[in-house]
PDB file of C-alpha atoms in Angstrom:
ATOM      1  CA  MET R   1       3.322   4.938   6.281  1.00  0.00           C
ATOM      2  CA  SER R   2       6.395   6.137   8.060  1.00  0.00           C
ATOM      3  CA  ALA R   3       6.086   9.730   9.228  1.00  0.00           C
ATOM      4  CA  ASN R   4       9.865  10.098   8.971  1.00  0.00           C
ATOM      5  CA  LEU R   5      10.126   9.872   5.181  1.00  0.00           C
ATOM      6  CA  PRO R   6       8.249  13.098   4.351  1.00  0.00           C
ATOM      7  CA  GLU R   7      10.196  14.960   7.038  1.00  0.00           C
ATOM      8  CA  LEU R   8      13.488  13.532   5.764  1.00  0.00           C
ATOM      9  CA  ALA R   9      12.656  14.568   2.195  1.00  0.00           C
ATOM     10  CA  LYS R  10      11.708  18.065   3.368  1.00  0.00           C
ATOM     11  CA  GLU R  11      14.874  18.555   5.431  1.00  0.00           C
ATOM     12  CA  LEU R  12      17.124  17.309   2.626  1.00  0.00           C
ATOM     13  CA  ALA R  13      15.444  19.608   0.101  1.00  0.00           C
ATOM     14  CA  LYS R  14      15.606  22.605   2.453  1.00  0.00           C
ATOM     15  CA  ALA R  15      19.375  22.129   2.729  1.00  0.00           C
ATOM     16  CA  LEU R  16      19.712  22.415  -1.067  1.00  0.00           C
ATOM     17  CA  VAL R  17      17.511  25.383  -1.950  1.00  0.00           C
ATOM     18  CA  ASP R  18      17.639  29.177  -1.698  1.00  0.00           C
ATOM     19  CA  TYR R  19      13.992  29.438  -0.571  1.00  0.00           C
ATOM     20  CA  PRO R  20      13.524  26.764   2.127  1.00  0.00           C
ATOM     21  CA  GLU R  21      10.214  28.250   3.261  1.00  0.00           C
ATOM     22  CA  GLU R  22       8.681  27.227  -0.080  1.00  0.00           C
ATOM     23  CA  VAL R  23       9.566  23.535   0.239  1.00  0.00           C
ATOM     24  CA  SER R  24       6.597  21.223   0.724  1.00  0.00           C
ATOM     25  CA  VAL R  25       6.221  17.463   0.645  1.00  0.00           C
ATOM     26  CA  LEU R  26       2.989  15.547   0.156  1.00  0.00           C
ATOM     27  CA  ALA R  27       2.947  11.876   1.087  1.00  0.00           C
ATOM     28  CA  ALA R  28       0.510   9.145   0.134  1.00  0.00           C
ATOM     29  CA  GLY R  29       0.634   5.411   0.468  1.00  0.00           C
ATOM     30  CA  ASP R  30       0.295   2.554   2.870  1.00  0.00           C
ATOM     31  CA  SER R  31       2.485   0.346   5.041  1.00  0.00           C
ATOM     32  CA  GLU R  32       4.325  -1.095   2.008  1.00  0.00           C
ATOM     33  CA  TYR R  33       4.691   1.823  -0.421  1.00  0.00           C
ATOM     34  CA  VAL R  34       5.080   5.585   0.043  1.00  0.00           C
ATOM     35  CA  LYS R  35       4.805   8.114  -2.784  1.00  0.00           C
ATOM     36  CA  LEU R  36       6.341  11.498  -2.021  1.00  0.00           C
ATOM     37  CA  GLU R  37       5.736  14.645  -4.048  1.00  0.00           C
ATOM     38  CA  LEU R  38       8.287  17.403  -3.528  1.00  0.00           C
ATOM     39  CA  GLU R  39       7.445  20.967  -4.471  1.00  0.00           C
ATOM     40  CA  VAL R  40      10.004  23.787  -4.410  1.00  0.00           C
ATOM     41  CA  ALA R  41      10.198  27.365  -5.697  1.00  0.00           C
ATOM     42  CA  GLU R  42      10.607  27.605  -9.463  1.00  0.00           C
ATOM     43  CA  ASP R  43      14.057  29.171  -9.043  1.00  0.00           C
ATOM     44  CA  ASP R  44      15.172  26.184  -6.932  1.00  0.00           C
ATOM     45  CA  LEU R  45      14.009  23.472  -9.292  1.00  0.00           C
ATOM     46  CA  GLY R  46      17.401  23.162 -10.978  1.00  0.00           C
ATOM     47  CA  ARG R  47      19.174  22.879  -7.630  1.00  0.00           C
ATOM     48  CA  VAL R  48      16.954  19.982  -6.543  1.00  0.00           C
ATOM     49  CA  ILE R  49      17.187  18.150  -9.862  1.00  0.00           C
ATOM     50  CA  GLY R  50      20.886  18.809 -10.420  1.00  0.00           C
ATOM     51  CA  ARG R  51      23.032  18.350 -13.484  1.00  0.00           C
ATOM     52  CA  SER R  52      21.727  15.395 -15.485  1.00  0.00           C
ATOM     53  CA  GLY R  53      19.399  14.580 -12.570  1.00  0.00           C
ATOM     54  CA  ARG R  54      22.229  13.612 -10.229  1.00  0.00           C
ATOM     55  CA  THR R  55      20.869  15.404  -7.172  1.00  0.00           C
ATOM     56  CA  ALA R  56      17.360  14.031  -7.711  1.00  0.00           C
ATOM     57  CA  ARG R  57      18.805  10.531  -8.082  1.00  0.00           C
ATOM     58  CA  ALA R  58      20.782  10.953  -4.854  1.00  0.00           C
ATOM     59  CA  LEU R  59      17.665  12.127  -2.986  1.00  0.00           C
ATOM     60  CA  ARG R  60      15.738   9.102  -4.263  1.00  0.00           C
ATOM     61  CA  THR R  61      18.546   6.769  -3.195  1.00  0.00           C
ATOM     62  CA  ILE R  62      18.646   8.172   0.341  1.00  0.00           C
ATOM     63  CA  LEU R  63      14.859   8.051   0.700  1.00  0.00           C
ATOM     64  CA  SER R  64      14.679   4.512  -0.703  1.00  0.00           C
ATOM     65  CA  ALA R  65      17.325   3.349   1.759  1.00  0.00           C
ATOM     66  CA  ALA R  66      15.420   4.926   4.658  1.00  0.00           C
ATOM     67  CA  ALA R  67      12.155   3.363   3.472  1.00  0.00           C
ATOM     68  CA  GLU R  68      13.764  -0.047   3.058  1.00  0.00           C
ATOM     69  CA  LYS R  69      14.930   0.099   6.654  1.00  0.00           C
ATOM     70  CA  ASN R  70      11.222   0.221   7.594  1.00  0.00           C
ATOM     71  CA  GLY R  71      10.285  -2.543   5.158  1.00  0.00           C
ATOM     72  CA  GLN R  72       8.765  -0.115   2.663  1.00  0.00           C
ATOM     73  CA  ARG R  73       9.305   1.082  -0.869  1.00  0.00           C
ATOM     74  CA  CYS R  74       9.408   4.753  -1.755  1.00  0.00           C
ATOM     75  CA  SER R  75       9.203   6.982  -4.821  1.00  0.00           C
ATOM     76  CA  LEU R  76       9.908  10.700  -5.107  1.00  0.00           C
ATOM     77  CA  ASP R  77       8.319  12.953  -7.705  1.00  0.00           C
ATOM     78  CA  ILE R  78       9.601  16.503  -8.067  1.00  0.00           C
ATOM     79  CA  LEU R  79       6.744  18.755  -9.133  1.00  0.00           C
ATOM     80  CA  GLU R  80       7.221  21.684 -11.449  1.00  0.00           C
TER      81      GLU R  80
END
């Protein structure tokens, strides 16, 4: 599992939220697939998801592109 993906997800989320100290990312997976779980403050949930899920979709696209560069697949779940 690439150590860069969780850090990338965390840094991207921190740039979007009002409470960056409450951003956490859990990663699980192997050399082919990485599952990321992003947790933010309740007040920031809307900022991370975005209107009609646009921001969440953009985050997933960026992370998938980074994972693909390493020959991996990636998914991002945003926890409530």
